[in-house]
Short mmCIF file of C-alpha atoms in Angstrom, two decimals:
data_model
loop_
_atom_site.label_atom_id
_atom_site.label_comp_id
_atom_site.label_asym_id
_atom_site.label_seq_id
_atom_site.Cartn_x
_atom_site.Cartn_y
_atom_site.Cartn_z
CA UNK A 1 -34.60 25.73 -29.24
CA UNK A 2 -34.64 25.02 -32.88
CA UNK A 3 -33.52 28.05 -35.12
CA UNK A 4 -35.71 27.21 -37.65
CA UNK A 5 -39.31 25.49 -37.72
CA UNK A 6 -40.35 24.78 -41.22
CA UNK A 7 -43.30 22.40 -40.44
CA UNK A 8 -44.22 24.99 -37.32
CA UNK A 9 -47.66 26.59 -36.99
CA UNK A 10 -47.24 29.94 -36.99
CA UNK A 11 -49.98 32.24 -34.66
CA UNK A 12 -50.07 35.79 -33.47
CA UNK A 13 -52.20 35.87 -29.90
CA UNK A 14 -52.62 40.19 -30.85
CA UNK A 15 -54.84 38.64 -34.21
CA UNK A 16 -56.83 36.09 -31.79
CA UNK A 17 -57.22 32.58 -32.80
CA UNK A 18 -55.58 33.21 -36.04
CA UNK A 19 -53.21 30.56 -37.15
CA UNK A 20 -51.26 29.08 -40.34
CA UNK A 21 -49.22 26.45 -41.29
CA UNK A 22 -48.13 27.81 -44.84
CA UNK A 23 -45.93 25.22 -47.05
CA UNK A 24 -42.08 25.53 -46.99
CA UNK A 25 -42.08 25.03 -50.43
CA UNK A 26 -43.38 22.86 -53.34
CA UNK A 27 -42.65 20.46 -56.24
CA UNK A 28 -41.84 21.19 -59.81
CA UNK A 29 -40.36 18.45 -62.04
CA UNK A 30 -39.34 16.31 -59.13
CA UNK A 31 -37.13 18.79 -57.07
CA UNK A 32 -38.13 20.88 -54.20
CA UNK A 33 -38.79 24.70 -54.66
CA UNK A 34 -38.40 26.87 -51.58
CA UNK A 35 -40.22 30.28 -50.80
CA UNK A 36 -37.34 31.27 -49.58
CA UNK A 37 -36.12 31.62 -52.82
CA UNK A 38 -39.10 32.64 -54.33
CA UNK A 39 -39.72 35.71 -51.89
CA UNK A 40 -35.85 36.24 -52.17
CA UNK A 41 -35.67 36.29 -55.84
CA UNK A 42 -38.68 38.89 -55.85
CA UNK A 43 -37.32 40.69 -53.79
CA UNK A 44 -34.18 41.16 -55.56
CA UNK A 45 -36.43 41.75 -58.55
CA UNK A 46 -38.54 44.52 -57.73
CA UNK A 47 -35.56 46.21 -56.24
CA UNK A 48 -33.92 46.78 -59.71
CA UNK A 49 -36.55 47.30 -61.25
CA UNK A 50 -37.54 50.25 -58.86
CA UNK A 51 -33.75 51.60 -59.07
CA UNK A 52 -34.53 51.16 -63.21
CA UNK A 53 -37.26 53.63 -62.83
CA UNK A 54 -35.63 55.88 -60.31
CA UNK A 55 -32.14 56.11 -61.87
CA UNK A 56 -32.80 59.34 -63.57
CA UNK A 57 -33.58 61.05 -60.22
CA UNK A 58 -30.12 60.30 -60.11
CA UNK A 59 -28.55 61.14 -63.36
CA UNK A 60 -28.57 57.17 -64.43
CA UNK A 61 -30.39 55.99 -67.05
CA UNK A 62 -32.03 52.50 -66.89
CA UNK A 63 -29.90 51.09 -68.53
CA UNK A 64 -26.66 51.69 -67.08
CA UNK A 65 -29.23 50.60 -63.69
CA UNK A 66 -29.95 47.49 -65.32
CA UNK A 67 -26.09 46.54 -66.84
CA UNK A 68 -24.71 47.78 -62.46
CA UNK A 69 -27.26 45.09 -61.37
CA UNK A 70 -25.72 42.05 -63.50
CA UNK A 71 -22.50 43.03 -62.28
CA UNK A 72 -23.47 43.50 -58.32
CA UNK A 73 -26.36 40.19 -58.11
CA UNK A 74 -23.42 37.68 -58.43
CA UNK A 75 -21.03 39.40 -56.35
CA UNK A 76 -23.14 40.06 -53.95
CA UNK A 77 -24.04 36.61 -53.21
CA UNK A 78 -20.96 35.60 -53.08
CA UNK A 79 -19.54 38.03 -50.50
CA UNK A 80 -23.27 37.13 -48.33
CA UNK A 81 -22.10 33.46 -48.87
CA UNK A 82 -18.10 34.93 -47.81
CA UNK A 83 -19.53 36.86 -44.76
CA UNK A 84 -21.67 33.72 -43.36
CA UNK A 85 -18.56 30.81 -43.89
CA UNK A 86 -15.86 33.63 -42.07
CA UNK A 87 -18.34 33.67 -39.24
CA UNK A 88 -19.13 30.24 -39.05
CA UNK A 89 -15.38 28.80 -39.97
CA UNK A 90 -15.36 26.37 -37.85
CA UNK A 91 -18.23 24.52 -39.44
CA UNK A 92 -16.23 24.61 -42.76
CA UNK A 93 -12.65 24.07 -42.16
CA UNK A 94 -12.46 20.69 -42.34
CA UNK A 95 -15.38 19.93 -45.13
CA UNK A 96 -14.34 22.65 -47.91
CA UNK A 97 -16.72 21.52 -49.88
CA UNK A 98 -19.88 22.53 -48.32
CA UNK A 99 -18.44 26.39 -48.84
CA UNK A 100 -20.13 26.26 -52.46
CA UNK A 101 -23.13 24.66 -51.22
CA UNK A 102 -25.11 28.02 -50.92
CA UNK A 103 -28.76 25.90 -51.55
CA UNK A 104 -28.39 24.52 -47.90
CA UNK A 105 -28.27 27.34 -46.63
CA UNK A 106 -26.25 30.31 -45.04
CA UNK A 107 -25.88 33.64 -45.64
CA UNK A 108 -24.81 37.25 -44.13
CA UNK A 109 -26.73 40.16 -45.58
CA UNK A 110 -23.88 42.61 -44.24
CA UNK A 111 -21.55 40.27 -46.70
CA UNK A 112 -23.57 41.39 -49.61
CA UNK A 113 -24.15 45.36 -49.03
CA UNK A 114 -19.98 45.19 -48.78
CA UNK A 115 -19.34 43.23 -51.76
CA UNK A 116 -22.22 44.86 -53.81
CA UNK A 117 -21.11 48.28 -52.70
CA UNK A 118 -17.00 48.26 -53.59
CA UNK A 119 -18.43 46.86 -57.12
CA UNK A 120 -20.46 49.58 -57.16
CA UNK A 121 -17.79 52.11 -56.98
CA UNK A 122 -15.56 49.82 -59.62
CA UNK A 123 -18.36 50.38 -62.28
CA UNK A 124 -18.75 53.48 -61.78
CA UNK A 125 -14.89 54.40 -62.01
CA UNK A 126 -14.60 52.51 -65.44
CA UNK A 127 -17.80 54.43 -66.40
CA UNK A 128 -16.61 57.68 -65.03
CA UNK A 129 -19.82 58.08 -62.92
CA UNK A 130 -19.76 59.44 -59.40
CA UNK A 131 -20.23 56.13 -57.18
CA UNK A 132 -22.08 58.38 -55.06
CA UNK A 133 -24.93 59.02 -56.87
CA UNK A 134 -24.93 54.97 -57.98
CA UNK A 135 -25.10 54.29 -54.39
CA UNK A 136 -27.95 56.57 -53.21
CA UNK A 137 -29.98 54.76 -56.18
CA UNK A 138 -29.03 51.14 -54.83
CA UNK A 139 -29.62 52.54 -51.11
CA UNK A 140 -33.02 53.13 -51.49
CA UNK A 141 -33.95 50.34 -53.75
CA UNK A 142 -31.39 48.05 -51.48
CA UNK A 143 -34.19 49.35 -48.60
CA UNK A 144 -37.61 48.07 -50.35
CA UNK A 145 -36.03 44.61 -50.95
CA UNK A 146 -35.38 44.12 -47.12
CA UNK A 147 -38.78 45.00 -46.48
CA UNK A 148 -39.95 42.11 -48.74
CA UNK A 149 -37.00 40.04 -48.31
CA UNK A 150 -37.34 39.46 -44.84
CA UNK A 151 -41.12 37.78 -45.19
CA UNK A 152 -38.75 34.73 -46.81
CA UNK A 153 -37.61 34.27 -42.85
CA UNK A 154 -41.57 34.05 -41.88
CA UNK A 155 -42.26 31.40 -44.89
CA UNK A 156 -39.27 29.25 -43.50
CA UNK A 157 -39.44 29.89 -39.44
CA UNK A 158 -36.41 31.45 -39.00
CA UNK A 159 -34.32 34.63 -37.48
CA UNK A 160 -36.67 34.77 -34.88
CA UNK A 161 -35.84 36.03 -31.43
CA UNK A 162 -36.02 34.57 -28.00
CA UNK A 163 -38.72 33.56 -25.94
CA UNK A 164 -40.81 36.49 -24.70
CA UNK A 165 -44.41 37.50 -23.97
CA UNK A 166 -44.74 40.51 -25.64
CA UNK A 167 -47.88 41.94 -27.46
CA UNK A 168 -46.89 41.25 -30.44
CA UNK A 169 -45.48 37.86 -29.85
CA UNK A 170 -45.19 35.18 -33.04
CA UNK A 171 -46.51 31.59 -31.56
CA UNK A 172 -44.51 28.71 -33.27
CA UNK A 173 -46.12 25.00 -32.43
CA UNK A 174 -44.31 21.87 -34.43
CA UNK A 175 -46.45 18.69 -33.88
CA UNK A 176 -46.93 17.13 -30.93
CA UNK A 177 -45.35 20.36 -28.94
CA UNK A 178 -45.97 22.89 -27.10
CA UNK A 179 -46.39 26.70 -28.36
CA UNK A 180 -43.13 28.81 -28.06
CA UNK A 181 -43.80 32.44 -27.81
CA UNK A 182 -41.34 34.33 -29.54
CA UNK A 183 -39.92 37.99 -30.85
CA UNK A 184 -40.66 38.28 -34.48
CA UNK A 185 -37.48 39.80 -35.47
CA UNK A 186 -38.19 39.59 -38.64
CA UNK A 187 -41.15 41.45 -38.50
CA UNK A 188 -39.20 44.42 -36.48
CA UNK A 189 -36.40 44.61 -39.43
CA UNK A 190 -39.67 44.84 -42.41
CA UNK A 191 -41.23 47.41 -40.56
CA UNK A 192 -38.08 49.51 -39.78
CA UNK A 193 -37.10 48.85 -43.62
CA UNK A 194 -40.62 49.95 -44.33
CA UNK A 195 -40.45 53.19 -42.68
CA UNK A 196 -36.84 54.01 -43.77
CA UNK A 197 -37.78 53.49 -47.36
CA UNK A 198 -40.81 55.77 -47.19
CA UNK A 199 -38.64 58.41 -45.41
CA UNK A 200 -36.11 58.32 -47.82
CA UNK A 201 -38.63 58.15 -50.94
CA UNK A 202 -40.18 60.76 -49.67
CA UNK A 203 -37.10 63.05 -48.54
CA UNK A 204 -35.15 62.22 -51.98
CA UNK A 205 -38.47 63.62 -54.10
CA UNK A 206 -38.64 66.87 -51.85
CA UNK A 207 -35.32 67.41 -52.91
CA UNK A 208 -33.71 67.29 -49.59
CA UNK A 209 -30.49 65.54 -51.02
CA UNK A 210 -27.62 67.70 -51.35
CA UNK A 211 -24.82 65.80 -52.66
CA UNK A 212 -24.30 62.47 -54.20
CA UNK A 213 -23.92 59.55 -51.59
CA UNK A 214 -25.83 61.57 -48.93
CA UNK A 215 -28.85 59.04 -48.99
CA UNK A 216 -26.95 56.40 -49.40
CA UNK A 217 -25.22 56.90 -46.11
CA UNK A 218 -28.41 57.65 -44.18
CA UNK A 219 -28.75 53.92 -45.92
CA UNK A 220 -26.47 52.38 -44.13
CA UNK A 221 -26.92 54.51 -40.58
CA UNK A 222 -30.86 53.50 -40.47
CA UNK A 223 -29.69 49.58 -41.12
CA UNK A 224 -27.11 49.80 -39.20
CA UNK A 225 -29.11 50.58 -35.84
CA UNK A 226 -31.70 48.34 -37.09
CA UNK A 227 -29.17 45.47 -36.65
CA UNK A 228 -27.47 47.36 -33.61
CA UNK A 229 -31.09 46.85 -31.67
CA UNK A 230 -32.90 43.78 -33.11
CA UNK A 231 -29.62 41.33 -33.78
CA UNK A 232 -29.46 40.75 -29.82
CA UNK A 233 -32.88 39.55 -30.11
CA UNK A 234 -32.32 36.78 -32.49
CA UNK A 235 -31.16 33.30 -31.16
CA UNK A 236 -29.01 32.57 -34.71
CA UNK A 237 -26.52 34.74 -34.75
CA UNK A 238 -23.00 35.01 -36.07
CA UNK A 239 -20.57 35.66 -33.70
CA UNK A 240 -17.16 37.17 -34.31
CA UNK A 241 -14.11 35.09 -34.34
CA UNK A 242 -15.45 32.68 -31.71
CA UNK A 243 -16.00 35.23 -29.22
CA UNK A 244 -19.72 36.23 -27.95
CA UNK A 245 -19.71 39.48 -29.77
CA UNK A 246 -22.18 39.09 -32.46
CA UNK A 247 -20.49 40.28 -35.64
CA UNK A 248 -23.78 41.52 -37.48
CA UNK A 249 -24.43 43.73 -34.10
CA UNK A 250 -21.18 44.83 -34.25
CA UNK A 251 -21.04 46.49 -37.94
CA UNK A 252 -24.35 47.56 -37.18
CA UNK A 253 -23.20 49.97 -34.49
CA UNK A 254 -20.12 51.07 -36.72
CA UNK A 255 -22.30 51.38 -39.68
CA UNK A 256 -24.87 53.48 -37.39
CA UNK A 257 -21.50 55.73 -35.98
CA UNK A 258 -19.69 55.84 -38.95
CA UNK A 259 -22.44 57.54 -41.26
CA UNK A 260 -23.46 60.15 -38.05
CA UNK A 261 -20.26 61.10 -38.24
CA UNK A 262 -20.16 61.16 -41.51
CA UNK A 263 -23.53 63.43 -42.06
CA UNK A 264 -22.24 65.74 -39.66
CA UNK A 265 -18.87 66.18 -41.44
CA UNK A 266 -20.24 66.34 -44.71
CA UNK A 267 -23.26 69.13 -43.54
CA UNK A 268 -20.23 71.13 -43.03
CA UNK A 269 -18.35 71.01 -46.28
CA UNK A 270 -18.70 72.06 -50.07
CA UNK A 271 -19.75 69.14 -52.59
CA UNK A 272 -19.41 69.28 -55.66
CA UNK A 273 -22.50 69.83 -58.32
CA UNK A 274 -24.47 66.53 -58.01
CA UNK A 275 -24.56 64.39 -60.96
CA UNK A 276 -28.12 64.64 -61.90
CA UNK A 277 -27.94 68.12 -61.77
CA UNK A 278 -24.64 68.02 -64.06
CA UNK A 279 -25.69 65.94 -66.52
CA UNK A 280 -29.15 68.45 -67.02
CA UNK A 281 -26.83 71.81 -67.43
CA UNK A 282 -25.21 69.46 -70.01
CA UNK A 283 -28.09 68.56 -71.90
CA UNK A 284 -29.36 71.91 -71.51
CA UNK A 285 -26.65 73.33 -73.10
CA UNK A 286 -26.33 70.83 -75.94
CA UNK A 287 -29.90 71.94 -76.88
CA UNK A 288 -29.13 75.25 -76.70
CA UNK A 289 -26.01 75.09 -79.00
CA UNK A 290 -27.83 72.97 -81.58
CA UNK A 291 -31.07 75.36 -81.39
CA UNK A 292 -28.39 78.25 -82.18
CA UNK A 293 -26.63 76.13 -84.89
#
């Protein structure tokens, strides 16, 4: 079966007779124009543009927000582009070439949360900010561009699972073929996004968050056993090294085990003052000197 179905129409048997054959893409000045890219670009651009608003729940202003994100985009993409070509070396090795050609295709969102996350903490040691707090701003932002982000899979007909007749089945029918019935993984991963965003939106402004990095790490423990459950679903998988481990499945179950561990360790030690918290005592008492001068 084909791992992606761009001139499929899509149905959904739990909506009845419901079905749509939305367009791939269209035409400006003579080249093609993916959703994909579209949905993927919004994505990306509501997500900084909520951490821009957010930062000072944080102790960030917007525009330190705003200067992180010019540095992470690029890198990012580059280590999703790094994490897809490692996975898929064989397909590259002997046509180097098609490593740069990112437009066709190809790329590992676990690739981009690692490469966007050590720049992350670079920044914030040349700007003498705790990475931590950084990091539980991008966390939760990272979150509500996944839930959008993955509706660029729907447009296109791809990272679907396997056959299946379950309720909530997607129905895929190219022309002149028959209907596959399939898991709409990408459906399970916006919804899961979904309700780990609104859990950690909601937990951050109750002021549950103790120390800086805290929600960052429940982050990467709520993606990570998304990926742990749905990547075994999905018939276009990386695998690792050859082998039939899927590597996505795999971090997602050391991401998952890593930040329990982590919670747990950390529920049991000091932290220091948070950084949002620092920098108000600061400006407190800058107003309070100047009111007495």
């Amino acid at each position: 079966m084909d791992t992606m179905m761009r001139d499929a129409v899509i149905s959904f048997p739990m909506l009845g007779d419901l079905a749509i054959n939305p367009p791939a893409g269209f035409t400006l000045f003579g080249r093609t124009i993916y959703y994909y890219g579209v949905i993927t670009a919004l994505a990306v651009l509501l997500a900084v543009i909520f951490a821009a608003k957010r930062a000072p729940r944080f102790g960030l202003t917007a525009d330190e927000l705003y200067e992180l994100a010019l540095w992470i985009l690029p890198i990012a993409i580059i280590g999703c582009r790094i994490y897809y070509v490692a996975c898929e070396w064989d397909r590259y090795k002997d046509n180097l070439i098609d490593i740069v050609k990112i437009w066709e295709g190809g790329i590992g969102m676990y690739g981009g949360i690692i490469a966007g996350s050590l720049t992350a903490v670079i920044w914030c040691k040349v700007k003498k900010i705790p990475f931590g707090a950084a990091l539980d701003n991008l966390g939760t932002s990272l979150i509500l561009g996944q839930v959008i982000g993955r509706w660029a899979n729907f447009i296109n007909r791809e990272a679907f699972g396997y056959e299946t007749e379950i309720f909530c089945r997607m129905g895929l029918t190219k022309p002149g073929a028959q209907t596959v019935y399939v898991h709409p993984t990408f459906l399970y991963e916006s919804l899961w996004s979904l309700l780990g965003f609104i859990l950690l939106y909601v937990w951050i402004n109750k002021g549950k968050r103790k120390y800086d990095g805290q929600a960052f790490i429940m982050y990467v423990g709520w993606y990570g056993a998304a990926r742990a459950m749905i990547e075994g679903l999905r018939t276009d998988s990386l695998y690792f090294l050859g082998t039939g481990i899927r590597t996505s499945q795999l971090v997602g179950i050391l991401s998952l085990v890593i930040s329990v561990a982590l919670l747990i360790y950390n529920s049991k030690r000091k932290h220091p003052e948070m950084y949002v918290n620092r920098i108000k005592n600061e400006s407190a008492a800058e107003v309070t000197t100047a009111t007495a001068e």
